Short mmCIF file of C-alpha atoms in Angstrom, two decimals:
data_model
loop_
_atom_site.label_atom_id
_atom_site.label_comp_id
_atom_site.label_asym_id
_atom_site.label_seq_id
_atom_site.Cartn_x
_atom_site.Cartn_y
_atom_site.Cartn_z
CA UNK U 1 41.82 196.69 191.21
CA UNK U 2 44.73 197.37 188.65
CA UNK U 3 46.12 200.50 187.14
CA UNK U 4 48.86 200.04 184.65
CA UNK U 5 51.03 203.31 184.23
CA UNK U 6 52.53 203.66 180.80
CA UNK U 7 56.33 204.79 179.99
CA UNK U 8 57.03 206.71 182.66
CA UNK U 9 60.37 207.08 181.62
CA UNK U 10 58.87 209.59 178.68
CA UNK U 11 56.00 210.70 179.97
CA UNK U 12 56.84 212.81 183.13
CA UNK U 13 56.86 216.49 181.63
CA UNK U 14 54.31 218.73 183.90
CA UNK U 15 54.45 217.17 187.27
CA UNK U 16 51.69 215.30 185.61
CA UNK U 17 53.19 211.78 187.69
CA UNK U 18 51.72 213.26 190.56
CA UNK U 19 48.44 212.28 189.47
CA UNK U 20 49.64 208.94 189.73
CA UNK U 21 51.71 209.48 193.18
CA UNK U 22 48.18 211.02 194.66
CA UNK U 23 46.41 208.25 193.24
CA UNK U 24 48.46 205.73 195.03
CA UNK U 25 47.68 207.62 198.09
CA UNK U 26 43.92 207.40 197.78
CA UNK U 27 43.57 204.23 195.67
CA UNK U 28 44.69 200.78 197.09
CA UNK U 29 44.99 198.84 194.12
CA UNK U 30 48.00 196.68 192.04
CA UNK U 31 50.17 199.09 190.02
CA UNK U 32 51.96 198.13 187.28
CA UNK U 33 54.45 200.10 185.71
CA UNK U 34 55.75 199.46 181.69
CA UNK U 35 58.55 200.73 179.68
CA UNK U 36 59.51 201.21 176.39
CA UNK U 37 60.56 197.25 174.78
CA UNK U 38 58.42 195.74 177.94
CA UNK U 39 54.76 194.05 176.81
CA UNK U 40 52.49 196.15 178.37
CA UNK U 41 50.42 194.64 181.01
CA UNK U 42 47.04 195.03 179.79
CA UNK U 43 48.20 192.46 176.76
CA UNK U 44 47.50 189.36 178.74
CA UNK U 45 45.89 190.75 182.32
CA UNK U 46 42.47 192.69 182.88
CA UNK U 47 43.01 196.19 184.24
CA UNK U 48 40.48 199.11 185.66
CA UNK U 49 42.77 202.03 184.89
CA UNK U 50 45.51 202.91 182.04
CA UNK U 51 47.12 206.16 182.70
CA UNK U 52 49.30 207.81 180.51
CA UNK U 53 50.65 211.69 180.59
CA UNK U 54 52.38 214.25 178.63
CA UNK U 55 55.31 213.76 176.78
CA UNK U 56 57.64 215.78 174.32
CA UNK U 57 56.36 215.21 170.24
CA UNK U 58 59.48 212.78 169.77
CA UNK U 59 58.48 210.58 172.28
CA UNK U 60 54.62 210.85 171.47
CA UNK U 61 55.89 208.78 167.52
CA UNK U 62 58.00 206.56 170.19
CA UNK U 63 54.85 205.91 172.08
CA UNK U 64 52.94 205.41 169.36
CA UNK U 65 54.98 203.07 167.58
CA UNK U 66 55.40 201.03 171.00
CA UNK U 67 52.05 200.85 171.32
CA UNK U 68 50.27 199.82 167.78
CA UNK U 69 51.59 195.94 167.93
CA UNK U 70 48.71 196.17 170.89
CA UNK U 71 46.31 198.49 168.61
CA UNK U 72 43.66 195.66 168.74
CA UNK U 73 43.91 194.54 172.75
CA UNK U 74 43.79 198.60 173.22
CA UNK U 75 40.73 199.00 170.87
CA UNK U 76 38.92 196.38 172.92
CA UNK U 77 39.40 198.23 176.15
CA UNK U 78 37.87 201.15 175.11
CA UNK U 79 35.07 199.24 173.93
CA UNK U 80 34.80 197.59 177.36
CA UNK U 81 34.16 201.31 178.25
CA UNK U 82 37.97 200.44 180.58
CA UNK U 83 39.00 203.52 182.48
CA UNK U 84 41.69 205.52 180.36
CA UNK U 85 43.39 209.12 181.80
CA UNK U 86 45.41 210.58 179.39
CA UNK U 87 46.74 214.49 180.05
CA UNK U 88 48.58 216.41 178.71
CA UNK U 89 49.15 215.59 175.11
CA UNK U 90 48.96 211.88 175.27
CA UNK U 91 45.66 211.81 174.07
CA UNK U 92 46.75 212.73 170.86
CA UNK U 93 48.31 208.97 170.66
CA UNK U 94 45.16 207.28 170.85
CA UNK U 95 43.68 209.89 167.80
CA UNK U 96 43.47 209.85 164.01
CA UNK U 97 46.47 211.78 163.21
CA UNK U 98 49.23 214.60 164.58
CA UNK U 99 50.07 216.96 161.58
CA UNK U 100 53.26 218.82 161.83
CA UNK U 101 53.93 221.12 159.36
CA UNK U 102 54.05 218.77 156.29
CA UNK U 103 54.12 215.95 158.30
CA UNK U 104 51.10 213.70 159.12
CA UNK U 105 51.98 211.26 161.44
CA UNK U 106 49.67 208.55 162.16
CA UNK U 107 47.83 207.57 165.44
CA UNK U 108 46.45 204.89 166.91
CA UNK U 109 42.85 205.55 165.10
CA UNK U 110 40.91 204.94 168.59
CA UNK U 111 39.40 208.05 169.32
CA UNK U 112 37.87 210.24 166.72
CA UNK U 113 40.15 213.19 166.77
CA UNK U 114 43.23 215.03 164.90
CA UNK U 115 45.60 217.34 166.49
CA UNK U 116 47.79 220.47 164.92
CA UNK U 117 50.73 220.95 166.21
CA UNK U 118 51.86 224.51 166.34
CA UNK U 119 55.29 224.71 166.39
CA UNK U 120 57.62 226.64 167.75
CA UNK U 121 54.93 228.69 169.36
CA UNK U 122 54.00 226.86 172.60
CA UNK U 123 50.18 227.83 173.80
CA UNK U 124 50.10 228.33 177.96
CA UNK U 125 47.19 229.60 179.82
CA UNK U 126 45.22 229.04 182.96
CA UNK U 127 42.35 227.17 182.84
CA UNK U 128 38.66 227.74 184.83
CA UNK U 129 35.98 225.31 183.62
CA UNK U 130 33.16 223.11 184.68
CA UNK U 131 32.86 219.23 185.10
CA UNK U 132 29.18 218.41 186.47
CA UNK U 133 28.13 221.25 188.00
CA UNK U 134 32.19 221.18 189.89
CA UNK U 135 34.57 224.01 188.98
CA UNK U 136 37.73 222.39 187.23
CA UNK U 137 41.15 224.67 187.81
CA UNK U 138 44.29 223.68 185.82
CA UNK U 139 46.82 224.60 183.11
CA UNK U 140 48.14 223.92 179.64
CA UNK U 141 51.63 224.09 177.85
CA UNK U 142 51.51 222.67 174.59
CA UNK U 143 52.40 222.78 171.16
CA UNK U 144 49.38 221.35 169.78
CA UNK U 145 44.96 222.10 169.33
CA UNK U 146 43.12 219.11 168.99
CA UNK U 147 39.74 219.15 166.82
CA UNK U 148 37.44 216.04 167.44
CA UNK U 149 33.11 215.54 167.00
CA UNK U 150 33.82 213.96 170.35
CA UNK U 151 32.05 215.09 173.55
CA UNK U 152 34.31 217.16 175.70
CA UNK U 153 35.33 216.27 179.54
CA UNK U 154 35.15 220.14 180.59
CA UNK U 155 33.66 223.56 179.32
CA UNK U 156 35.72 226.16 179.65
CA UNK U 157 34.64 229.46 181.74
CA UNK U 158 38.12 231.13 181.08
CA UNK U 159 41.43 230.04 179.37
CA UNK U 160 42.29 227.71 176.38
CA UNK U 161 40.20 224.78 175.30
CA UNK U 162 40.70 221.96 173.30
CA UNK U 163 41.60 224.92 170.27
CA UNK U 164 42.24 227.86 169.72
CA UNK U 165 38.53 229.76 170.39
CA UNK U 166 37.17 226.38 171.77
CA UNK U 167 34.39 226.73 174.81
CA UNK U 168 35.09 222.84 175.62
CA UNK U 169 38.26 220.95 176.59
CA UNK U 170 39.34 217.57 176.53
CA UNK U 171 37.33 214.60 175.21
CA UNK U 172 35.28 212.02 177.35
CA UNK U 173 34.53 208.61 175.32
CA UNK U 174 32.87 205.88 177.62
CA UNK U 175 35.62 205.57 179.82
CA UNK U 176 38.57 207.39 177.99
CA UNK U 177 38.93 211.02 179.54
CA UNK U 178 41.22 212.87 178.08
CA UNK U 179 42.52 216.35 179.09
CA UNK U 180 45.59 218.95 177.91
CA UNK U 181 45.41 220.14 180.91
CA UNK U 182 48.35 219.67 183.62
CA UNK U 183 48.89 220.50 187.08
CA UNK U 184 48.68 217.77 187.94
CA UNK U 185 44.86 217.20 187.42
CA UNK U 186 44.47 214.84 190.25
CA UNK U 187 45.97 216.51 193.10
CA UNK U 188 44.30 220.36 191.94
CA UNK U 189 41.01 219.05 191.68
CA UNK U 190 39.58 217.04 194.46
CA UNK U 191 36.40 216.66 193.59
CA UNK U 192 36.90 215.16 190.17
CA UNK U 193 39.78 213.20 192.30
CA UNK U 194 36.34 212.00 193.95
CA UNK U 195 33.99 211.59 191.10
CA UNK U 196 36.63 209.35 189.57
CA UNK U 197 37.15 206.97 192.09
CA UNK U 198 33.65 206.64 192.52
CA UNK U 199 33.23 205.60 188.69
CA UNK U 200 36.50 203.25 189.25
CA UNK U 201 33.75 201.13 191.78
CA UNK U 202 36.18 202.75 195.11
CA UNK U 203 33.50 204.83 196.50
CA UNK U 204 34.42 204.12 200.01
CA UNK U 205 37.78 204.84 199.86
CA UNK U 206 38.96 208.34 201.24
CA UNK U 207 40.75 211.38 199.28
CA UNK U 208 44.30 211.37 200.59
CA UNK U 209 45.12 214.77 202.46
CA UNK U 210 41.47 215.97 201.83
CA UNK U 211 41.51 218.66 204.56
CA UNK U 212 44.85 220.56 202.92
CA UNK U 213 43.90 219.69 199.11
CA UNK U 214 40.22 220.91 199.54
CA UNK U 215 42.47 224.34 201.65
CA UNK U 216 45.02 224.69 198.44
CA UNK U 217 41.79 223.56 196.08
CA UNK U 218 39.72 226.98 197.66
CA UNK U 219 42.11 229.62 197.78
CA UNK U 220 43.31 228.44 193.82
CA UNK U 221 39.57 228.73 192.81
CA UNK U 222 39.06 231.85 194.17
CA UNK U 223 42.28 233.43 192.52
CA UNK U 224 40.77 231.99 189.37
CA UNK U 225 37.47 233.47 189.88
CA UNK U 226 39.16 236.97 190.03
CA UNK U 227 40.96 239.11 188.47
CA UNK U 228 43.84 237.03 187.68
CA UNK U 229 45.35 237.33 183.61
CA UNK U 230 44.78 234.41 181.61
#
């Protein structure tokens, strides 16, 4: 198995690398790391996951301009149904367009969305929802909604969705799952942690400190479930 972690250099706002850093822990599988002005590994090699996290909006145009020579390779990944995590706001790379103020700036044009940004007012809540019948806890800091026809990964019991007045979050597209929220995902949420390496074909392999994440998983759900401000 291969995951292939994308500019890690820019993306690393959040904490979000710990979803890679628990991943490694659970996953035993060939990771490949690539920087801005390297050829990205999934060019030339088959891989099972492409992860790829938040970012500030300067380096999302960076990204995006590193990444459309590859456009085409990309496109037939997702079409493979390939496994894709992107959280924070690096979904917004793989949509239709980011307008800023007067600004449009252009995507990738792989997933049927278009995000606002909303600067300078950043949007931050907590974040209770459902994945499956599993309770999803998390957080988001951005300067950006997203609107998209695409089906959501979450619903949203409390905090921000995917907009302003949104009851859904994220977007799920064969195997792209993207998500604003940050946390990191992986590590808060061990039973999605679970239901995705069961879709990545590594059912039999073990959630890394399961006894204390499940512990730190509980008591964070149950603050959630209170009376906690959002």
């Amino acid at each position: 198995m291969t995951v292939e972690i994308l500019y890690p250099e820019l993306c690393n706002l959040y904490g979000d690398r710990g979803n890679i850093d628990y991943l490694r822990r659970c996953l035993p599988a060939d990771y490949h790391q690539t920087h801005i002005g390297d050829e990205p590994w999934f060019v030339q090699h088959e891989v099972d996951l492409i992860y790829l996290c938040s970012m500030t909006e300067r380096s999302q145009e960076r990204v995006i301009r590193a990444l459309t020579p590859y456009r085409e390779r990309l496109a037939e990944l997702v079409a493979a149904g390939k496994h894709f995590l992107l959280t924070g706001n690096a979904m917004e790379v793989f949509g239709k367009t980011i307008q800023d103020g007067e600004k449009t700036i252009s995507g990738l044009g792989l997933l049927d969305l278009t995000a606002r940004r909303i600067l300078p007012k950043r949007a931050n809540s907590l974040f209770l929802g459902d994945f499956q019948g599993t309770k999803i806890v998390g957080y988001t800091s951005r300067f950006s909604h997203m609107e998209s026809a695409l089906p959501p990964l979450f619903t949203v019991e409390k905090g921000l969705g995917r907009s302003e007045g949104a009851t859904v979050e994220g977007i799920r597209s064969g195997g792209v799952l993207g998500t604003y929220l940050l946390g990191p995902l992986l590590v808060l949420n061990p039973d999605f942690t679970r239901w995705l390496l069961d879709d990545l074909g590594a059912a039999d392999t073990p959630l890394a400190f399961e006894t204390e994440v499940r512990r730190a998983y509980q008591a964070r759900l149950e603050q959630f479930q209170g009376n906690i401000e959002f």
